[in-house]
Amino acid sequence: MSSTEPLTVESLTLPLESGRIQRCRQRPAPRATPGFPKEQTVRTLIAMPTYNEEKYIAKTITGSRRYADAVLAVDGGSKDDTVEIARALGAIVVQHEGNRGYGWALQTIFCTAWDLGVEDLIIIDSDGQHNPRDILRLLAELRKGNDVVIGSRFVEGSAGEIPTYRKVGMRILDAATTLAGNGLTVTDSQSGFRAYGKRAIEIIQISGEGMSAGSEILIQISDHRLKVAEVPIQVRYDIEKTSSENLFSHGIGVLMNLVKLISFRRPLMFFGNPGSLFTGFGIGVVLYTFAQYYRTGQFHYVFFTGGLSALILGLLLATAGMILYSLVQIFALGKGDRREQASATPTVAGAPIAASSGEAEQRTSYPPEGVQE
């Protein structure tokens, strides 16, 4: 780790249709720390998002690096000595200009792992909550053939007293994540301690910037039928300020993002089911109103107005669900066609040829700190 060469991204020829290269190329290039030799092979990378973690970053890095070829710290504009400490301990440091959120840090982590050809990626919190010794458990399970291993706070053998209000919030988010995905059920969808194999690194593409990125990853894991395992971990909650966000606003934000995902991915269920209930209720109330009118001669305007409103709302929701479902299917078909075209791109000596320009795309490099692109 003593070389003065900056961390750069080797050029690689990829098809234009590659979602990963497009996603990583479109990101503003963060500043990378000098000190990482390009020729070094990184099989196992331990990565951690950081933001004002000077109290705990040293312990996390020193406890983690014995299990990996390199340690990566992605900093969101820390105002303390987090970056300097990480550099002094030999970590690769990628700095963002400001704190763009957990999801933004994960995007950089996955892009960097992909750029370096990493086979095993472990993401751990830098705030001291996680015990680096648990990395061995995650790696052992990952190397049994799993694509993703989640460090769970709820499986047998885990340690750490979780506050009740956290448990309630986590269970709600677990249920919402399962609903948004394709039936993948895990005990700890919000765990930030995870290991990813090479296949998962190549597949996962994060679009969100906030804390809901963890759930977004699980949804993609479910979509691609990746093999998932969970192992018990030790978590501490006696550490001062383990989150830069208010817990309540954080939970609500994650839940709202999951609701958006559910509405997009399952519009018939999200809009159609409530629409059917409102429609049935409205019809029932309207019929009851007319039945009472014929029996007693009294017309209940309040019942009729409420029933008619429910009927209209139900029909609108059901219609919205069907329209959105049709749009999602059209989008999915178009995406499938683009993948087929990408797979049909001709190659020469293993390198795909860009069909539109004849020139191959290259990876974007992260320039050394202080050097303008």
Short mmCIF file of C-alpha atoms in Angstrom, two decimals:
data_model
loop_
_atom_site.label_atom_id
_atom_site.label_comp_id
_atom_site.label_asym_id
_atom_site.label_seq_id
_atom_site.Cartn_x
_atom_site.Cartn_y
_atom_site.Cartn_z
CA MET A 1 0.00 0.00 0.00
CA SER A 2 3.01 2.29 -0.18
CA SER A 3 3.00 3.05 -3.90
CA THR A 4 2.43 6.66 -4.87
CA GLU A 5 0.33 5.76 -7.92
CA PRO A 6 -3.27 6.92 -7.68
CA LEU A 7 -6.23 4.61 -7.72
CA THR A 8 -7.42 4.53 -11.32
CA VAL A 9 -9.81 2.43 -13.29
CA GLU A 10 -8.28 0.22 -15.96
CA SER A 11 -9.79 0.63 -19.43
CA LEU A 12 -12.12 -2.19 -20.47
CA THR A 13 -14.06 -2.76 -23.65
CA LEU A 14 -17.78 -3.22 -23.02
CA PRO A 15 -20.92 -3.16 -25.17
CA LEU A 16 -22.85 0.10 -25.33
CA GLU A 17 -25.87 -1.65 -23.87
CA SER A 18 -24.11 -2.54 -20.63
CA GLY A 19 -26.16 -0.98 -17.86
CA ARG A 20 -23.30 -1.12 -15.37
CA ILE A 21 -20.80 0.76 -17.55
CA GLN A 22 -23.40 3.40 -18.37
CA ARG A 23 -24.32 3.81 -14.69
CA CYS A 24 -20.71 4.09 -13.53
CA ARG A 25 -19.72 6.40 -16.40
CA GLN A 26 -22.58 8.80 -15.68
CA ARG A 27 -21.54 9.33 -12.07
CA PRO A 28 -19.46 12.43 -11.30
CA ALA A 29 -15.93 11.23 -10.64
CA PRO A 30 -15.10 11.44 -6.93
CA ARG A 31 -11.62 12.14 -5.69
CA ALA A 32 -9.51 9.05 -4.98
CA THR A 33 -6.65 8.75 -2.57
CA PRO A 34 -3.11 8.08 -3.80
CA GLY A 35 -1.43 4.95 -2.54
CA PHE A 36 -3.05 2.00 -4.29
CA PRO A 37 -0.98 0.14 -6.93
CA LYS A 38 -2.97 -0.60 -10.07
CA GLU A 39 -1.22 -3.89 -10.61
CA GLN A 40 -2.29 -5.36 -7.27
CA THR A 41 -4.96 -8.05 -7.49
CA VAL A 42 -7.86 -7.46 -5.14
CA ARG A 43 -9.85 -10.61 -4.57
CA THR A 44 -11.49 -9.58 -1.31
CA LEU A 45 -12.48 -5.96 -0.68
CA ILE A 46 -13.96 -4.61 2.54
CA ALA A 47 -15.81 -1.34 2.01
CA MET A 48 -17.50 1.12 4.32
CA PRO A 49 -19.40 4.38 3.85
CA THR A 50 -18.06 7.07 6.18
CA TYR A 51 -19.26 10.40 7.46
CA ASN A 52 -17.69 12.05 10.53
CA GLU A 53 -16.57 8.73 12.03
CA GLU A 54 -13.19 9.75 13.48
CA LYS A 55 -14.03 8.08 16.81
CA TYR A 56 -14.50 4.61 15.36
CA ILE A 57 -13.00 4.46 11.87
CA ALA A 58 -9.54 3.38 13.07
CA LYS A 59 -10.92 0.43 15.01
CA THR A 60 -13.11 -0.63 12.11
CA ILE A 61 -10.32 -0.47 9.52
CA THR A 62 -7.69 -2.20 11.64
CA GLY A 63 -10.16 -4.89 12.64
CA SER A 64 -11.26 -5.47 9.04
CA ARG A 65 -8.13 -5.32 6.91
CA ARG A 66 -6.72 -8.64 8.16
CA TYR A 67 -9.54 -10.40 6.30
CA ALA A 68 -9.12 -8.67 2.92
CA ASP A 69 -6.67 -7.58 0.25
CA ALA A 70 -7.80 -3.96 0.54
CA VAL A 71 -10.10 -1.71 2.54
CA LEU A 72 -12.18 0.99 0.83
CA ALA A 73 -13.67 4.00 2.63
CA VAL A 74 -16.21 6.07 0.68
CA ASP A 75 -16.53 9.40 2.44
CA GLY A 76 -19.50 11.72 2.16
CA GLY A 77 -17.74 14.98 2.93
CA SER A 78 -16.64 14.41 6.52
CA LYS A 79 -15.74 17.56 8.42
CA ASP A 80 -13.59 15.79 11.00
CA ASP A 81 -10.42 13.69 10.63
CA THR A 82 -12.12 10.58 9.21
CA VAL A 83 -10.40 10.80 5.82
CA GLU A 84 -6.95 11.48 7.26
CA ILE A 85 -7.21 8.55 9.69
CA ALA A 86 -8.39 6.18 6.94
CA ARG A 87 -5.52 7.24 4.67
CA ALA A 88 -2.97 6.86 7.45
CA LEU A 89 -4.17 3.29 8.02
CA GLY A 90 -3.65 2.40 4.35
CA ALA A 91 -7.27 2.36 3.19
CA ILE A 92 -8.35 3.39 -0.28
CA VAL A 93 -10.34 6.58 0.22
CA VAL A 94 -12.86 7.88 -2.30
CA GLN A 95 -14.27 11.28 -1.40
CA HIS A 96 -17.56 12.74 -2.53
CA GLU A 97 -17.93 16.50 -2.52
CA GLY A 98 -20.79 16.29 -0.02
CA ASN A 99 -22.97 13.86 1.87
CA ARG A 100 -25.23 12.51 -0.87
CA GLY A 101 -26.54 9.64 1.22
CA TYR A 102 -26.01 5.95 1.88
CA GLY A 103 -27.21 4.87 -1.55
CA TRP A 104 -24.76 7.16 -3.29
CA ALA A 105 -21.91 5.68 -1.26
CA LEU A 106 -23.06 2.15 -2.17
CA GLN A 107 -23.08 3.09 -5.86
CA THR A 108 -19.43 4.11 -5.59
CA ILE A 109 -18.57 0.96 -3.64
CA PHE A 110 -20.11 -1.37 -6.23
CA CYS A 111 -18.60 0.55 -9.16
CA THR A 112 -15.16 0.44 -7.54
CA ALA A 113 -15.46 -3.26 -6.71
CA TRP A 114 -16.52 -3.96 -10.28
CA ASP A 115 -13.68 -1.82 -11.68
CA LEU A 116 -11.10 -3.72 -9.61
CA GLY A 117 -12.46 -7.16 -10.54
CA VAL A 118 -13.24 -7.99 -6.92
CA GLU A 119 -14.56 -11.50 -6.22
CA ASP A 120 -15.71 -10.98 -2.61
CA LEU A 121 -17.09 -7.65 -1.43
CA ILE A 122 -17.96 -7.08 2.23
CA ILE A 123 -19.76 -3.89 3.25
CA ILE A 124 -19.61 -2.97 6.91
CA ASP A 125 -20.70 0.10 8.88
CA SER A 126 -17.86 2.36 9.95
CA ASP A 127 -19.54 3.62 13.14
CA GLY A 128 -18.40 0.77 15.38
CA GLN A 129 -21.76 -1.03 15.54
CA HIS A 130 -20.49 -4.11 13.71
CA ASN A 131 -17.81 -6.48 14.94
CA PRO A 132 -15.17 -6.97 12.20
CA ARG A 133 -14.53 -10.51 13.45
CA ASP A 134 -17.94 -11.45 12.03
CA ILE A 135 -16.49 -10.88 8.56
CA LEU A 136 -15.13 -14.43 8.71
CA ARG A 137 -18.67 -15.79 9.08
CA LEU A 138 -19.89 -13.88 6.06
CA LEU A 139 -16.92 -14.90 3.92
CA ALA A 140 -17.21 -18.55 4.91
CA GLU A 141 -20.88 -18.63 3.92
CA LEU A 142 -20.22 -16.68 0.71
CA ARG A 143 -17.56 -19.17 -0.38
CA LYS A 144 -19.99 -22.05 0.03
CA GLY A 145 -21.58 -20.93 -3.24
CA ASN A 146 -23.92 -18.18 -2.08
CA ASP A 147 -24.15 -14.93 -4.06
CA VAL A 148 -25.12 -12.74 -1.11
CA VAL A 149 -24.73 -13.20 2.63
CA ILE A 150 -26.57 -10.95 5.07
CA GLY A 151 -25.39 -10.39 8.61
CA SER A 152 -28.66 -10.70 10.52
CA ARG A 153 -29.53 -9.35 13.94
CA PHE A 154 -32.45 -11.75 14.24
CA VAL A 155 -31.20 -15.25 13.45
CA GLU A 156 -30.16 -17.65 16.19
CA GLY A 157 -26.71 -16.87 17.52
CA SER A 158 -26.82 -13.10 16.96
CA ALA A 159 -25.87 -10.79 19.82
CA GLY A 160 -26.87 -7.30 20.83
CA GLU A 161 -29.95 -5.92 22.53
CA ILE A 162 -32.08 -4.20 19.89
CA PRO A 163 -34.45 -1.49 21.19
CA THR A 164 -38.13 -2.41 20.79
CA TYR A 165 -38.98 0.60 18.63
CA ARG A 166 -36.22 -0.41 16.21
CA LYS A 167 -37.56 -3.96 16.02
CA VAL A 168 -41.05 -2.72 15.16
CA GLY A 169 -39.73 -0.42 12.43
CA MET A 170 -37.49 -3.13 11.00
CA ARG A 171 -40.36 -5.63 10.80
CA ILE A 172 -42.48 -3.13 8.88
CA LEU A 173 -39.64 -2.47 6.44
CA ASP A 174 -38.96 -6.21 6.12
CA ALA A 175 -42.59 -6.80 5.12
CA ALA A 176 -42.55 -3.91 2.64
CA THR A 177 -39.30 -5.17 1.08
CA THR A 178 -40.77 -8.68 0.66
CA LEU A 179 -43.89 -7.18 -0.91
CA ALA A 180 -41.85 -5.09 -3.34
CA GLY A 181 -39.68 -8.04 -4.37
CA ASN A 182 -40.49 -11.45 -5.78
CA GLY A 183 -41.09 -13.21 -2.50
CA LEU A 184 -37.56 -13.07 -1.09
CA THR A 185 -37.91 -13.30 2.68
CA VAL A 186 -35.03 -12.39 4.98
CA THR A 187 -34.99 -11.72 8.70
CA ASP A 188 -33.04 -8.45 8.47
CA SER A 189 -33.63 -6.49 5.27
CA GLN A 190 -32.08 -3.33 6.75
CA SER A 191 -28.76 -4.86 7.76
CA GLY A 192 -25.78 -2.85 6.54
CA PHE A 193 -23.39 -5.76 7.09
CA ARG A 194 -23.39 -7.88 3.94
CA ALA A 195 -21.11 -9.87 1.64
CA TYR A 196 -21.48 -10.04 -2.13
CA GLY A 197 -19.96 -12.51 -4.58
CA LYS A 198 -18.75 -11.72 -8.09
CA ARG A 199 -22.11 -12.47 -9.73
CA ALA A 200 -23.92 -10.12 -7.37
CA ILE A 201 -21.33 -7.38 -7.92
CA GLU A 202 -21.86 -7.61 -11.67
CA ILE A 203 -25.68 -7.60 -11.45
CA ILE A 204 -26.55 -5.06 -8.75
CA GLN A 205 -27.13 -1.51 -10.01
CA ILE A 206 -28.27 0.98 -7.40
CA SER A 207 -30.36 3.95 -8.49
CA GLY A 208 -31.46 5.39 -5.14
CA GLU A 209 -29.28 7.69 -3.03
CA GLY A 210 -30.90 7.25 0.39
CA MET A 211 -31.07 4.52 2.99
CA SER A 212 -33.62 2.55 0.97
CA ALA A 213 -30.75 1.35 -1.24
CA GLY A 214 -30.39 -1.70 1.01
CA SER A 215 -33.95 -2.76 0.19
CA GLU A 216 -33.45 -1.92 -3.48
CA ILE A 217 -30.49 -4.32 -3.55
CA LEU A 218 -32.61 -7.11 -2.04
CA ILE A 219 -35.29 -6.54 -4.67
CA GLN A 220 -32.70 -6.90 -7.43
CA ILE A 221 -31.35 -10.01 -5.72
CA SER A 222 -34.86 -11.43 -5.76
CA ASP A 223 -35.41 -10.49 -9.42
CA HIS A 224 -32.22 -12.25 -10.52
CA ARG A 225 -32.77 -15.28 -8.27
CA LEU A 226 -29.42 -14.93 -6.54
CA LYS A 227 -28.59 -17.36 -3.74
CA VAL A 228 -28.93 -15.66 -0.35
CA ALA A 229 -27.86 -16.81 3.10
CA GLU A 230 -27.94 -15.19 6.52
CA VAL A 231 -25.48 -15.50 9.40
CA PRO A 232 -25.71 -14.19 12.97
CA ILE A 233 -23.76 -11.05 13.82
CA GLN A 234 -23.01 -8.98 16.88
CA VAL A 235 -24.35 -5.41 16.91
CA ARG A 236 -23.81 -2.66 19.45
CA TYR A 237 -26.40 0.02 20.24
CA ASP A 238 -24.53 1.63 23.11
CA ILE A 239 -22.47 3.79 20.74
CA GLU A 240 -23.11 7.51 20.57
CA LYS A 241 -24.73 8.77 17.34
CA THR A 242 -24.79 5.64 15.20
CA SER A 243 -26.74 7.43 12.47
CA SER A 244 -26.52 10.87 10.88
CA GLU A 245 -30.29 10.90 10.36
CA ASN A 246 -33.24 11.04 12.71
CA LEU A 247 -34.41 7.44 13.15
CA PHE A 248 -38.10 8.26 12.64
CA SER A 249 -37.55 10.33 9.49
CA HIS A 250 -35.13 7.69 8.22
CA GLY A 251 -37.70 4.92 8.66
CA ILE A 252 -40.49 6.94 7.05
CA GLY A 253 -38.23 7.85 4.13
CA VAL A 254 -37.28 4.21 3.50
CA LEU A 255 -40.92 3.12 3.78
CA MET A 256 -42.10 5.78 1.31
CA ASN A 257 -39.45 4.72 -1.21
CA LEU A 258 -40.56 1.11 -0.81
CA VAL A 259 -44.19 2.14 -1.34
CA LYS A 260 -43.14 3.83 -4.59
CA LEU A 261 -41.38 0.64 -5.68
CA ILE A 262 -44.44 -1.47 -4.84
CA SER A 263 -46.72 0.86 -6.81
CA PHE A 264 -44.43 0.61 -9.83
CA ARG A 265 -43.66 -3.10 -9.65
CA ARG A 266 -47.11 -4.34 -8.57
CA PRO A 267 -49.64 -1.77 -9.81
CA LEU A 268 -52.53 -4.23 -10.03
CA MET A 269 -52.08 -5.17 -6.38
CA PHE A 270 -51.27 -1.64 -5.19
CA PHE A 271 -54.10 0.11 -7.03
CA GLY A 272 -56.36 -2.72 -8.14
CA ASN A 273 -57.01 -4.32 -4.75
CA PRO A 274 -58.02 -1.07 -3.00
CA GLY A 275 -59.95 -0.13 -6.13
CA SER A 276 -61.92 -3.36 -5.98
CA LEU A 277 -62.72 -2.82 -2.29
CA PHE A 278 -63.87 0.75 -2.83
CA THR A 279 -65.91 -0.28 -5.87
CA GLY A 280 -67.62 -3.12 -4.00
CA PHE A 281 -68.28 -0.92 -1.00
CA GLY A 282 -69.68 1.87 -3.17
CA ILE A 283 -72.00 -0.46 -5.07
CA GLY A 284 -73.21 -1.95 -1.82
CA VAL A 285 -73.99 1.42 -0.26
CA VAL A 286 -75.75 2.71 -3.41
CA LEU A 287 -77.90 -0.43 -3.63
CA TYR A 288 -78.70 -0.18 0.08
CA THR A 289 -79.74 3.46 -0.39
CA PHE A 290 -82.15 2.61 -3.21
CA ALA A 291 -83.50 -0.41 -1.31
CA GLN A 292 -84.26 1.79 1.67
CA TYR A 293 -85.91 4.34 -0.61
CA TYR A 294 -88.25 1.76 -2.13
CA ARG A 295 -89.05 0.32 1.30
CA THR A 296 -89.56 3.52 3.30
CA GLY A 297 -89.82 6.28 0.71
CA GLN A 298 -86.89 8.11 2.32
CA PHE A 299 -83.79 8.81 0.29
CA HIS A 300 -80.55 8.97 2.31
CA TYR A 301 -78.51 11.53 0.43
CA VAL A 302 -75.49 11.16 2.73
CA PHE A 303 -75.29 7.41 2.16
CA PHE A 304 -75.84 7.82 -1.56
CA THR A 305 -73.16 10.51 -1.91
CA GLY A 306 -70.66 8.49 0.11
CA GLY A 307 -71.38 5.30 -1.82
CA LEU A 308 -71.14 7.06 -5.18
CA SER A 309 -67.84 8.71 -4.17
CA ALA A 310 -66.42 5.35 -3.11
CA LEU A 311 -67.58 3.80 -6.39
CA ILE A 312 -65.92 6.51 -8.48
CA LEU A 313 -62.70 6.35 -6.45
CA GLY A 314 -62.63 2.56 -6.77
CA LEU A 315 -63.10 2.68 -10.55
CA LEU A 316 -60.36 5.31 -10.86
CA LEU A 317 -57.91 3.22 -8.80
CA ALA A 318 -58.71 0.04 -10.74
CA THR A 319 -58.27 1.89 -14.05
CA ALA A 320 -54.96 3.40 -12.90
CA GLY A 321 -53.76 -0.06 -11.87
CA MET A 322 -54.57 -1.57 -15.25
CA ILE A 323 -52.94 1.31 -17.17
CA LEU A 324 -49.78 1.20 -15.07
CA TYR A 325 -49.63 -2.58 -15.34
CA SER A 326 -49.78 -2.31 -19.14
CA LEU A 327 -47.01 0.31 -19.14
CA VAL A 328 -44.82 -1.84 -16.89
CA GLN A 329 -45.28 -4.82 -19.23
CA ILE A 330 -44.39 -2.69 -22.27
CA PHE A 331 -41.32 -1.40 -20.45
CA ALA A 332 -40.28 -4.94 -19.49
CA LEU A 333 -40.66 -6.16 -23.07
CA GLY A 334 -38.57 -3.28 -24.37
CA LYS A 335 -35.88 -3.97 -21.80
CA GLY A 336 -35.83 -7.63 -22.81
CA ASP A 337 -35.41 -6.69 -26.48
CA ARG A 338 -32.45 -4.45 -25.63
CA ARG A 339 -30.80 -7.28 -23.69
CA GLU A 340 -31.23 -9.62 -26.65
CA GLN A 341 -29.64 -7.04 -28.94
CA ALA A 342 -26.75 -6.60 -26.50
CA SER A 343 -26.16 -10.36 -26.36
CA ALA A 344 -26.10 -10.47 -30.17
CA THR A 345 -23.33 -7.83 -30.42
CA PRO A 346 -20.38 -9.32 -32.41
CA THR A 347 -17.07 -9.79 -30.64
CA VAL A 348 -13.45 -9.99 -31.72
CA ALA A 349 -10.98 -11.81 -29.48
CA GLY A 350 -13.45 -11.67 -26.63
CA ALA A 351 -14.06 -7.90 -26.84
CA PRO A 352 -17.53 -6.75 -27.92
CA ILE A 353 -17.70 -4.25 -30.78
CA ALA A 354 -19.83 -1.12 -30.32
CA ALA A 355 -22.39 -1.43 -33.12
CA SER A 356 -23.13 2.26 -33.52
CA SER A 357 -19.68 3.81 -33.73
CA GLY A 358 -17.26 0.92 -34.09
CA GLU A 359 -15.37 2.15 -31.07
CA ALA A 360 -15.42 0.35 -27.78
CA GLU A 361 -16.44 2.09 -24.60
CA GLN A 362 -13.92 2.42 -21.82
CA ARG A 363 -14.26 2.68 -18.13
CA THR A 364 -14.01 6.10 -16.54
CA SER A 365 -11.02 6.67 -14.27
CA TYR A 366 -11.19 8.30 -10.88
CA PRO A 367 -8.59 11.08 -11.11
CA PRO A 368 -6.11 11.58 -8.30
CA GLU A 369 -6.99 14.16 -5.71
CA GLY A 370 -6.39 17.72 -6.84
CA VAL A 371 -6.11 16.93 -10.56
CA GLN A 372 -8.81 18.28 -12.88
CA GLU A 373 -10.25 16.01 -15.56
#
